[in-house]
Amino acid sequence: MRLATTLVHSPKDRHVPRALVLPERRPAHRPHRTFRLRIRTIEDAREAGRAGLPVHAIPPEVTAAWGFPRSGGTWLVVAKGLVGLVGTSFPVLALRSEEAARRPTLEDLVVVLLMREPLLARALAMRHRKFLHPDRLLKRILQEDQERSATLVGLQELVPGLPRVGESLPRSSLELQDRNAWVGGRL
């Protein structure tokens, strides 16, 4: 199965000039069928991932393995182009990179957490800093436009090239959060 983006004309889009939108021709011998992806369980997400779709579930057990046992429910990470095609009750976090949505690295997981729980992202990055690649984390933060969240939690100390965007939490508060972050798991 491949990911394809299509434009569908709806009644409220009548103002789009006809010269700009061209109808697609379907081959007579092979009509196209479009599909939506339905993810009801974590196993559905795993099965979609095994099929090569850019979908990845982050259940509470995974965040507990990182050392954060009370981090909330399951999150579904999907590629941005697939967001409108996924039906699920899980909170959806969209990544621009299909590869990151398919097989997230530690740096991708820090970026996902920046979108949802910035302080948890900082705690994960600080706890597992020896496994982080600063250049890769910088690239992923910039690709996903998370500079503001990264600045808020002071990730510049781990990623020196990260531009400052917006305000940062006070240094004393971040140090207190680092000391009090309960992390008992291992990566």
mmCIF file of C-alpha atoms in Angstrom:
data_model
loop_
_atom_site.group_PDB
_atom_site.id
_atom_site.type_symbol
_atom_site.label_atom_id
_atom_site.label_comp_id
_atom_site.label_asym_id
_atom_site.label_seq_id
_atom_site.Cartn_x
_atom_site.Cartn_y
_atom_site.Cartn_z
ATOM 1 C CA MET A 1 0.000 0.000 0.000
ATOM 2 C CA ARG A 2 1.312 3.453 -0.825
ATOM 3 C CA LEU A 3 0.485 6.853 0.572
ATOM 4 C CA ALA A 4 -1.124 9.166 -1.997
ATOM 5 C CA THR A 5 -2.467 12.656 -1.554
ATOM 6 C CA THR A 6 -5.539 13.631 -3.540
ATOM 7 C CA LEU A 7 -7.615 16.760 -4.040
ATOM 8 C CA VAL A 8 -11.354 16.274 -3.808
ATOM 9 C CA HIS A 9 -13.742 18.965 -4.999
ATOM 10 C CA SER A 10 -16.412 19.807 -2.452
ATOM 11 C CA PRO A 11 -19.348 22.276 -2.736
ATOM 12 C CA LYS A 12 -17.625 24.922 -0.597
ATOM 13 C CA ASP A 13 -14.564 24.915 -2.914
ATOM 14 C CA ARG A 14 -16.403 26.338 -5.959
ATOM 15 C CA HIS A 15 -14.224 29.471 -5.882
ATOM 16 C CA VAL A 16 -11.120 27.547 -7.007
ATOM 17 C CA PRO A 17 -10.577 28.351 -10.718
ATOM 18 C CA ARG A 18 -11.159 25.380 -13.015
ATOM 19 C CA ALA A 19 -7.865 26.109 -14.798
ATOM 20 C CA LEU A 20 -5.984 25.267 -11.609
ATOM 21 C CA VAL A 21 -7.619 21.921 -10.883
ATOM 22 C CA LEU A 22 -7.424 19.174 -13.445
ATOM 23 C CA PRO A 23 -9.389 15.969 -13.144
ATOM 24 C CA GLU A 24 -7.298 12.834 -12.702
ATOM 25 C CA ARG A 25 -7.857 10.087 -15.207
ATOM 26 C CA ARG A 26 -8.231 6.618 -13.865
ATOM 27 C CA PRO A 27 -6.953 3.752 -15.965
ATOM 28 C CA ALA A 28 -9.955 1.831 -17.291
ATOM 29 C CA HIS A 29 -8.461 -1.535 -16.396
ATOM 30 C CA ARG A 30 -7.488 -0.576 -12.816
ATOM 31 C CA PRO A 31 -9.891 1.725 -10.951
ATOM 32 C CA HIS A 32 -8.472 3.418 -7.860
ATOM 33 C CA ARG A 33 -9.977 2.777 -4.474
ATOM 34 C CA THR A 34 -9.133 5.024 -1.604
ATOM 35 C CA PHE A 35 -8.937 3.879 1.981
ATOM 36 C CA ARG A 36 -8.879 5.219 5.519
ATOM 37 C CA LEU A 37 -6.807 3.666 8.268
ATOM 38 C CA ARG A 38 -8.629 2.614 11.419
ATOM 39 C CA ILE A 39 -6.506 2.207 14.563
ATOM 40 C CA ARG A 40 -8.519 1.016 17.551
ATOM 41 C CA THR A 41 -5.842 -0.779 19.552
ATOM 42 C CA ILE A 42 -2.096 -0.718 20.047
ATOM 43 C CA GLU A 43 -1.920 -3.978 18.122
ATOM 44 C CA ASP A 44 -3.654 -2.292 15.146
ATOM 45 C CA ALA A 45 -0.890 0.335 15.161
ATOM 46 C CA ARG A 46 1.809 -2.351 15.345
ATOM 47 C CA GLU A 47 0.209 -4.233 12.462
ATOM 48 C CA ALA A 48 0.034 -1.048 10.358
ATOM 49 C CA GLY A 49 3.699 -0.401 11.141
ATOM 50 C CA ARG A 50 4.657 -3.938 10.133
ATOM 51 C CA ALA A 51 2.829 -3.327 6.850
ATOM 52 C CA GLY A 52 5.146 -0.371 6.230
ATOM 53 C CA LEU A 53 2.752 2.469 7.025
ATOM 54 C CA PRO A 54 4.233 5.464 8.895
ATOM 55 C CA VAL A 55 2.365 4.776 12.146
ATOM 56 C CA HIS A 56 3.779 4.123 15.612
ATOM 57 C CA ALA A 57 2.010 3.805 18.968
ATOM 58 C CA ILE A 58 3.655 4.977 22.177
ATOM 59 C CA PRO A 59 1.831 3.167 24.999
ATOM 60 C CA PRO A 60 2.317 3.923 28.715
ATOM 61 C CA GLU A 61 4.529 0.829 29.063
ATOM 62 C CA VAL A 62 7.065 2.374 26.689
ATOM 63 C CA THR A 63 7.275 5.634 28.602
ATOM 64 C CA ALA A 64 7.500 3.613 31.826
ATOM 65 C CA ALA A 65 10.502 1.794 30.334
ATOM 66 C CA TRP A 66 12.101 5.231 29.796
ATOM 67 C CA GLY A 67 11.585 5.841 33.494
ATOM 68 C CA PHE A 68 8.336 7.838 33.507
ATOM 69 C CA PRO A 69 5.574 5.582 34.872
ATOM 70 C CA ARG A 70 2.759 8.156 35.043
ATOM 71 C CA SER A 71 3.045 9.831 31.663
ATOM 72 C CA GLY A 72 -0.536 9.398 30.475
ATOM 73 C CA GLY A 73 -2.202 7.199 27.900
ATOM 74 C CA THR A 74 -1.215 5.911 24.502
ATOM 75 C CA TRP A 75 -0.194 8.379 21.794
ATOM 76 C CA LEU A 76 -0.307 7.599 18.098
ATOM 77 C CA VAL A 77 2.545 9.018 16.030
ATOM 78 C CA VAL A 78 1.755 9.273 12.310
ATOM 79 C CA ALA A 79 3.255 10.936 9.256
ATOM 80 C CA LYS A 80 1.719 14.343 8.601
ATOM 81 C CA GLY A 81 0.385 13.271 5.185
ATOM 82 C CA LEU A 82 -1.566 10.445 6.801
ATOM 83 C CA VAL A 83 -3.253 12.415 9.608
ATOM 84 C CA GLY A 84 -6.532 13.036 7.764
ATOM 85 C CA LEU A 85 -6.787 9.390 6.794
ATOM 86 C CA VAL A 86 -6.496 7.897 10.286
ATOM 87 C CA GLY A 87 -9.539 7.154 12.414
ATOM 88 C CA THR A 88 -8.586 6.600 16.052
ATOM 89 C CA SER A 89 -9.530 7.513 19.593
ATOM 90 C CA PHE A 90 -5.851 7.939 20.578
ATOM 91 C CA PRO A 91 -4.311 11.419 20.637
ATOM 92 C CA VAL A 92 -2.489 11.824 17.300
ATOM 93 C CA LEU A 93 0.916 13.477 17.009
ATOM 94 C CA ALA A 94 1.976 14.259 13.440
ATOM 95 C CA LEU A 95 5.591 14.166 12.280
ATOM 96 C CA ARG A 96 6.756 15.541 8.948
ATOM 97 C CA SER A 97 9.210 12.688 8.486
ATOM 98 C CA GLU A 98 7.634 9.402 7.406
ATOM 99 C CA GLU A 99 10.704 7.470 8.549
ATOM 100 C CA ALA A 100 10.521 9.036 12.020
ATOM 101 C CA ALA A 101 6.839 8.079 12.270
ATOM 102 C CA ARG A 102 7.608 4.545 11.101
ATOM 103 C CA ARG A 103 10.658 3.830 13.299
ATOM 104 C CA PRO A 104 11.313 6.612 15.816
ATOM 105 C CA THR A 105 14.801 7.010 17.255
ATOM 106 C CA LEU A 106 15.520 8.491 20.679
ATOM 107 C CA GLU A 107 15.818 11.919 19.056
ATOM 108 C CA ASP A 108 12.419 11.484 17.376
ATOM 109 C CA LEU A 109 10.859 10.505 20.693
ATOM 110 C CA VAL A 110 12.262 13.643 22.336
ATOM 111 C CA VAL A 111 10.667 15.697 19.538
ATOM 112 C CA VAL A 112 7.334 13.885 19.951
ATOM 113 C CA LEU A 113 7.411 14.637 23.669
ATOM 114 C CA LEU A 114 8.244 18.284 22.954
ATOM 115 C CA MET A 115 4.908 18.459 21.131
ATOM 116 C CA ARG A 116 2.956 17.011 24.049
ATOM 117 C CA GLU A 117 4.955 17.201 27.303
ATOM 118 C CA PRO A 118 8.019 19.502 26.996
ATOM 119 C CA LEU A 119 9.254 18.910 30.559
ATOM 120 C CA LEU A 120 9.042 15.157 30.017
ATOM 121 C CA ALA A 121 11.043 15.633 26.799
ATOM 122 C CA ARG A 122 13.730 17.463 28.770
ATOM 123 C CA ALA A 123 13.808 14.773 31.449
ATOM 124 C CA LEU A 124 14.157 12.050 28.799
ATOM 125 C CA ALA A 125 16.922 13.941 27.005
ATOM 126 C CA MET A 126 18.813 14.710 30.225
ATOM 127 C CA ARG A 127 18.460 11.159 31.554
ATOM 128 C CA HIS A 128 19.659 9.549 28.298
ATOM 129 C CA ARG A 129 22.024 12.292 27.111
ATOM 130 C CA LYS A 130 24.884 9.852 26.466
ATOM 131 C CA PHE A 131 22.727 8.110 23.828
ATOM 132 C CA LEU A 132 21.599 11.351 22.141
ATOM 133 C CA HIS A 133 23.229 12.645 18.985
ATOM 134 C CA PRO A 134 23.060 16.458 19.309
ATOM 135 C CA ASP A 135 23.276 17.070 15.552
ATOM 136 C CA ARG A 136 20.482 14.604 14.812
ATOM 137 C CA LEU A 137 18.327 16.086 17.591
ATOM 138 C CA LEU A 138 18.943 19.594 16.232
ATOM 139 C CA LYS A 139 17.926 18.472 12.752
ATOM 140 C CA ARG A 140 14.731 16.811 13.997
ATOM 141 C CA ILE A 141 13.747 19.798 16.194
ATOM 142 C CA LEU A 142 14.188 22.137 13.221
ATOM 143 C CA GLN A 143 12.324 19.817 10.817
ATOM 144 C CA GLU A 144 9.329 19.619 13.129
ATOM 145 C CA ASP A 145 9.366 23.355 14.072
ATOM 146 C CA GLN A 146 9.735 22.654 17.796
ATOM 147 C CA GLU A 147 12.315 25.361 18.522
ATOM 148 C CA ARG A 148 9.912 27.235 20.823
ATOM 149 C CA SER A 149 9.195 24.141 22.976
ATOM 150 C CA ALA A 150 12.875 23.205 23.031
ATOM 151 C CA THR A 151 13.792 26.744 24.133
ATOM 152 C CA LEU A 152 11.089 26.688 26.804
ATOM 153 C CA VAL A 153 12.741 23.698 28.503
ATOM 154 C CA GLY A 154 16.331 24.796 27.823
ATOM 155 C CA LEU A 155 17.491 22.065 25.444
ATOM 156 C CA GLN A 156 20.219 24.428 24.222
ATOM 157 C CA GLU A 157 22.483 22.929 26.898
ATOM 158 C CA LEU A 158 22.293 19.578 25.079
ATOM 159 C CA VAL A 159 22.077 20.989 21.554
ATOM 160 C CA PRO A 160 24.409 24.007 21.371
ATOM 161 C CA GLY A 161 23.426 25.011 17.804
ATOM 162 C CA LEU A 162 19.715 25.221 18.619
ATOM 163 C CA PRO A 163 18.388 28.754 18.025
ATOM 164 C CA ARG A 164 16.527 30.419 20.871
ATOM 165 C CA VAL A 165 12.887 31.069 20.004
ATOM 166 C CA GLY A 166 10.694 32.587 22.683
ATOM 167 C CA GLU A 167 11.097 32.536 26.432
ATOM 168 C CA SER A 168 12.807 29.869 28.515
ATOM 169 C CA LEU A 169 11.759 28.657 31.944
ATOM 170 C CA PRO A 170 14.031 29.997 34.700
ATOM 171 C CA ARG A 171 17.262 28.062 35.062
ATOM 172 C CA SER A 172 16.565 27.383 38.750
ATOM 173 C CA SER A 173 13.170 25.818 37.883
ATOM 174 C CA LEU A 174 14.738 23.603 35.224
ATOM 175 C CA GLU A 175 17.468 22.449 37.630
ATOM 176 C CA LEU A 176 14.822 21.676 40.268
ATOM 177 C CA GLN A 177 12.800 19.721 37.696
ATOM 178 C CA ASP A 178 15.938 17.777 36.680
ATOM 179 C CA ARG A 179 16.638 16.839 40.311
ATOM 180 C CA ASN A 180 13.033 15.839 41.025
ATOM 181 C CA ALA A 181 12.319 13.965 37.774
ATOM 182 C CA TRP A 182 11.729 10.373 38.782
ATOM 183 C CA VAL A 183 13.511 8.178 36.293
ATOM 184 C CA GLY A 184 13.953 4.551 37.205
ATOM 185 C CA GLY A 185 13.809 2.864 33.823
ATOM 186 C CA ARG A 186 16.532 2.288 31.304
ATOM 187 C CA LEU A 187 16.649 2.819 27.591
#
